[in-house]
Amino acid sequence: MYKLLIVEDDAGIAAAIKAQAEAWAMSCRVIEDFRGVMREFAEFQPHLVLMDISLPFFNGYHWCAEIRRVSKTPIIFISSASDNMNIVMAMNMGGDDFIAKPFDMAVLMAKVQALLRRSYDFAASAPLIEHKGAILNLGDGTLTYQGAAIPLSKNEYRILLSLMENKGRVVSREKLMERLWETDSFIDENTLTVNVGRLRRKLEAAGLKDFIATKIGVGYIVG
């Protein structure tokens, strides 16, 4: 089942799109918190995004650019601001199509279906894990926060992946070492401490202070 994320602040339009898409057997989520678009994008992991331009707090161009930093998920802009400048801007920001309001719902669904077929017949979207604004891309091993990339070593990525997969739960040092051993990275207690320390410094330098907490005598937690 394809998943559609609707970023539209007109509740009537959003509800109508959702009803039509669900009639086509799509799973839909309508954004309600327009400050947390990236959090919901990472949680829902949609196959396609419908994006209005005029939105509360940040416009659709902003969110399109943020999505493009971490994902190639197709984006269709839907807007009444359909002059040539806005259409060109939408395409330049990474949009895949533009539909002017008011639109015919059948035409919208036809465009959505066509873009889904083109995008996913031969490709799958990479899964993402999000926590407190940090987004870990499991496809290429990259971490981004507030639009900036945070470089990670292979061990740092594997440690962070283990912690974010278990966010809210303590991961023991033994489990972390076992996870690294499974990937032929044979590390001891001291090496794990060094890696976690280096990872913490990188996260703090990027603004993610206290992202990883220590449970003394047990392990680490992303809470």
Tab-separated table of C-alpha atoms in Angstrom:
chain	number	residue	atom	x	y	z
A	1	MET	CA	0.000	0.000	0.000
A	2	TYR	CA	1.377	3.390	-0.991
A	3	LYS	CA	1.565	6.055	1.707
A	4	LEU	CA	0.661	9.676	0.970
A	5	LEU	CA	1.633	12.611	3.214
A	6	ILE	CA	-0.632	15.645	2.776
A	7	VAL	CA	0.919	18.975	3.797
A	8	GLU	CA	-2.082	21.284	3.357
A	9	ASP	CA	-3.442	23.779	5.894
A	10	ASP	CA	-6.927	24.012	4.362
A	11	ALA	CA	-8.710	21.301	6.340
A	12	GLY	CA	-11.459	20.909	3.725
A	13	ILE	CA	-9.038	20.358	0.854
A	14	ALA	CA	-6.861	18.030	2.942
A	15	ALA	CA	-9.879	15.934	3.964
A	16	ALA	CA	-11.121	15.703	0.369
A	17	ILE	CA	-7.700	14.552	-0.894
A	18	LYS	CA	-7.418	12.030	1.931
A	19	ALA	CA	-10.870	10.566	1.172
A	20	GLN	CA	-10.095	10.282	-2.546
A	21	ALA	CA	-6.649	8.741	-1.984
A	22	GLU	CA	-8.047	6.207	0.489
A	23	ALA	CA	-10.612	5.234	-2.130
A	24	TRP	CA	-7.567	4.318	-4.253
A	25	ALA	CA	-6.330	2.095	-1.396
A	26	MET	CA	-3.631	4.522	-0.259
A	27	SER	CA	-2.674	5.128	3.360
A	28	CYS	CA	-2.772	8.852	4.160
A	29	ARG	CA	-1.557	11.177	6.877
A	30	VAL	CA	-2.562	14.845	7.056
A	31	ILE	CA	-0.104	17.192	8.738
A	32	GLU	CA	-1.596	19.029	11.704
A	33	ASP	CA	1.562	20.309	13.405
A	34	PHE	CA	3.131	22.594	10.806
A	35	ARG	CA	6.279	22.987	12.890
A	36	GLY	CA	6.872	19.232	12.890
A	37	VAL	CA	6.634	18.320	9.214
A	38	MET	CA	10.022	16.570	9.168
A	39	ARG	CA	9.233	14.594	12.314
A	40	GLU	CA	6.008	13.301	10.754
A	41	PHE	CA	7.741	12.692	7.430
A	42	ALA	CA	10.327	10.478	9.135
A	43	GLU	CA	7.720	8.674	11.241
A	44	PHE	CA	5.292	8.018	8.381
A	45	GLN	CA	7.902	7.447	5.646
A	46	PRO	CA	5.536	8.284	2.773
A	47	HIS	CA	5.972	7.222	-0.827
A	48	LEU	CA	4.781	10.653	-2.026
A	49	VAL	CA	4.189	14.108	-0.540
A	50	LEU	CA	1.498	16.584	-1.594
A	51	MET	CA	2.797	20.024	-0.573
A	52	ASP	CA	0.995	23.364	-0.453
A	53	ILE	CA	3.188	26.471	-0.802
A	54	SER	CA	1.469	28.822	1.664
A	55	LEU	CA	1.655	27.183	5.092
A	56	PRO	CA	1.854	28.339	8.729
A	57	PHE	CA	5.346	29.088	10.101
A	58	PHE	CA	7.392	27.873	7.081
A	59	ASN	CA	6.287	27.675	3.463
A	60	GLY	CA	6.257	24.612	1.244
A	61	TYR	CA	9.554	25.546	-0.388
A	62	HIS	CA	11.256	25.319	3.000
A	63	TRP	CA	9.859	21.868	3.726
A	64	CYS	CA	10.629	20.647	0.220
A	65	ALA	CA	14.265	21.657	0.695
A	66	GLU	CA	14.371	19.931	4.102
A	67	ILE	CA	12.949	16.718	2.659
A	68	ARG	CA	15.416	16.832	-0.221
A	69	ARG	CA	18.314	16.901	2.246
A	70	VAL	CA	17.389	13.402	3.429
A	71	SER	CA	15.170	11.797	0.794
A	72	LYS	CA	14.277	11.530	-2.890
A	73	THR	CA	10.605	10.919	-2.091
A	74	PRO	CA	8.459	12.448	-4.892
A	75	ILE	CA	6.832	15.794	-4.068
A	76	ILE	CA	3.857	17.320	-5.888
A	77	PHE	CA	3.142	20.975	-5.140
A	78	ILE	CA	-0.536	21.988	-4.960
A	79	SER	CA	-1.114	25.730	-4.830
A	80	SER	CA	-3.313	28.581	-5.982
A	81	ALA	CA	-0.075	30.554	-6.497
A	82	SER	CA	0.299	29.066	-9.970
A	83	ASP	CA	2.162	31.838	-11.784
A	84	ASN	CA	5.254	30.868	-13.739
A	85	MET	CA	7.636	32.120	-11.041
A	86	ASN	CA	6.131	29.824	-8.392
A	87	ILE	CA	6.052	26.856	-10.747
A	88	VAL	CA	9.712	27.362	-11.660
A	89	MET	CA	10.634	27.855	-7.984
A	90	ALA	CA	8.816	24.650	-7.022
A	91	MET	CA	10.697	22.643	-9.640
A	92	ASN	CA	14.040	24.221	-8.733
A	93	MET	CA	13.530	23.424	-5.050
A	94	GLY	CA	13.146	19.737	-5.851
A	95	GLY	CA	9.452	19.338	-6.646
A	96	ASP	CA	8.452	16.682	-9.162
A	97	ASP	CA	5.169	18.216	-10.349
A	98	PHE	CA	2.890	21.208	-9.789
A	99	ILE	CA	-0.926	21.255	-9.777
A	100	ALA	CA	-2.806	24.549	-9.638
A	101	LYS	CA	-5.794	25.041	-7.337
A	102	PRO	CA	-8.654	24.586	-7.851
A	103	PHE	CA	-7.987	21.182	-9.372
A	104	ASP	CA	-10.063	18.235	-10.479
A	105	MET	CA	-9.620	15.412	-7.957
A	106	ALA	CA	-9.509	12.786	-10.711
A	107	VAL	CA	-6.645	14.651	-12.406
A	108	LEU	CA	-4.762	14.920	-9.106
A	109	MET	CA	-5.106	11.178	-8.461
A	110	ALA	CA	-4.013	10.385	-12.017
A	111	LYS	CA	-0.859	12.446	-11.537
A	112	VAL	CA	-0.210	10.863	-8.136
A	113	GLN	CA	-0.607	7.346	-9.556
A	114	ALA	CA	1.636	8.110	-12.543
A	115	LEU	CA	4.401	9.548	-10.344
A	116	LEU	CA	4.191	6.592	-7.954
A	117	ARG	CA	4.551	4.145	-10.850
A	118	ARG	CA	7.541	6.003	-12.263
A	119	SER	CA	9.216	6.278	-8.875
A	120	TYR	CA	8.654	2.839	-7.402
A	121	ASP	CA	8.417	0.314	-10.212
A	122	PHE	CA	12.169	-0.215	-9.969
A	123	ALA	CA	13.149	1.495	-6.735
A	124	ALA	CA	12.369	1.469	-3.032
A	125	SER	CA	12.603	4.410	-0.647
A	126	ALA	CA	15.261	4.240	2.052
A	127	PRO	CA	13.881	4.001	5.608
A	128	LEU	CA	14.491	6.856	8.041
A	129	ILE	CA	14.587	7.038	11.842
A	130	GLU	CA	13.815	10.407	13.462
A	131	HIS	CA	14.312	11.533	17.063
A	132	LYS	CA	14.288	15.082	18.442
A	133	GLY	CA	14.781	16.485	14.950
A	134	ALA	CA	17.742	14.243	14.085
A	135	ILE	CA	17.126	12.046	11.040
A	136	LEU	CA	19.160	8.899	10.383
A	137	ASN	CA	18.948	7.600	6.809
A	138	LEU	CA	19.383	3.825	6.806
A	139	GLY	CA	19.938	3.818	3.060
A	140	ASP	CA	23.189	5.767	2.984
A	141	GLY	CA	24.087	5.959	6.687
A	142	THR	CA	23.816	9.755	6.899
A	143	LEU	CA	22.621	11.807	9.865
A	144	THR	CA	21.085	15.264	9.476
A	145	TYR	CA	19.897	17.808	12.016
A	146	GLN	CA	18.316	21.167	11.173
A	147	GLY	CA	19.394	20.733	7.570
A	148	ALA	CA	23.062	20.081	8.360
A	149	ALA	CA	24.838	16.776	7.730
A	150	ILE	CA	26.736	15.203	10.639
A	151	PRO	CA	29.544	12.910	9.412
A	152	LEU	CA	29.665	9.514	11.100
A	153	SER	CA	32.225	6.729	11.048
A	154	LYS	CA	30.945	3.199	10.407
A	155	ASN	CA	31.089	2.328	14.108
A	156	GLU	CA	29.419	5.598	15.144
A	157	TYR	CA	26.614	4.958	12.659
A	158	ARG	CA	26.089	1.420	13.963
A	159	ILE	CA	26.051	2.581	17.585
A	160	LEU	CA	23.588	5.379	16.829
A	161	LEU	CA	21.406	3.039	14.756
A	162	SER	CA	21.197	0.566	17.648
A	163	LEU	CA	20.260	3.330	20.094
A	164	MET	CA	17.694	5.011	17.807
A	165	GLU	CA	16.087	1.671	16.940
A	166	ASN	CA	15.568	1.211	20.693
A	167	LYS	CA	14.803	4.833	21.598
A	168	GLY	CA	13.326	5.044	25.073
A	169	ARG	CA	15.005	1.785	26.094
A	170	VAL	CA	18.456	1.206	27.568
A	171	VAL	CA	20.867	-0.673	25.302
A	172	SER	CA	23.561	-2.461	27.258
A	173	ARG	CA	27.238	-2.088	26.398
A	174	GLU	CA	27.319	-5.826	25.739
A	175	LYS	CA	24.505	-5.566	23.182
A	176	LEU	CA	26.265	-2.688	21.427
A	177	MET	CA	29.496	-4.645	21.195
A	178	GLU	CA	27.643	-7.712	19.927
A	179	ARG	CA	26.007	-5.529	17.239
A	180	LEU	CA	29.403	-4.272	16.125
A	181	TRP	CA	30.924	-7.756	16.181
A	182	GLU	CA	28.155	-8.915	13.835
A	183	THR	CA	29.582	-6.501	11.270
A	184	ASP	CA	33.172	-7.705	11.744
A	185	SER	CA	34.104	-4.693	13.876
A	186	PHE	CA	35.719	-6.392	16.874
A	187	ILE	CA	35.902	-3.773	19.629
A	188	ASP	CA	36.467	-4.002	23.363
A	189	GLU	CA	35.029	-2.019	26.289
A	190	ASN	CA	37.574	0.792	25.989
A	191	THR	CA	37.084	1.146	22.237
A	192	LEU	CA	33.305	1.331	22.693
A	193	THR	CA	33.739	4.104	25.269
A	194	VAL	CA	35.977	6.034	22.862
A	195	ASN	CA	33.476	5.637	20.005
A	196	VAL	CA	30.506	6.736	22.107
A	197	GLY	CA	32.485	9.724	23.399
A	198	ARG	CA	33.434	10.789	19.893
A	199	LEU	CA	29.835	10.361	18.712
A	200	ARG	CA	28.552	12.483	21.597
A	201	ARG	CA	30.976	15.290	20.780
A	202	LYS	CA	29.819	15.323	17.162
A	203	LEU	CA	26.168	15.415	18.202
A	204	GLU	CA	26.762	18.196	20.740
A	205	ALA	CA	28.726	20.251	18.193
A	206	ALA	CA	25.692	20.034	15.901
A	207	GLY	CA	23.349	21.199	18.681
A	208	LEU	CA	22.157	17.798	19.921
A	209	LYS	CA	23.233	18.154	23.547
A	210	ASP	CA	22.518	15.204	25.869
A	211	PHE	CA	21.116	13.198	22.939
A	212	ILE	CA	22.726	10.025	24.337
A	213	ALA	CA	22.400	9.441	28.083
A	214	THR	CA	24.470	7.001	30.150
A	215	LYS	CA	22.834	4.580	32.552
A	216	ILE	CA	25.761	3.857	34.856
A	217	GLY	CA	26.598	0.207	35.053
A	218	VAL	CA	24.046	-0.695	32.386
A	219	GLY	CA	24.506	1.061	29.040
A	220	TYR	CA	23.179	3.939	26.963
A	221	ILE	CA	19.780	5.341	26.012
A	222	VAL	CA	18.324	7.766	23.494
A	223	GLY	CA	15.271	9.038	25.361
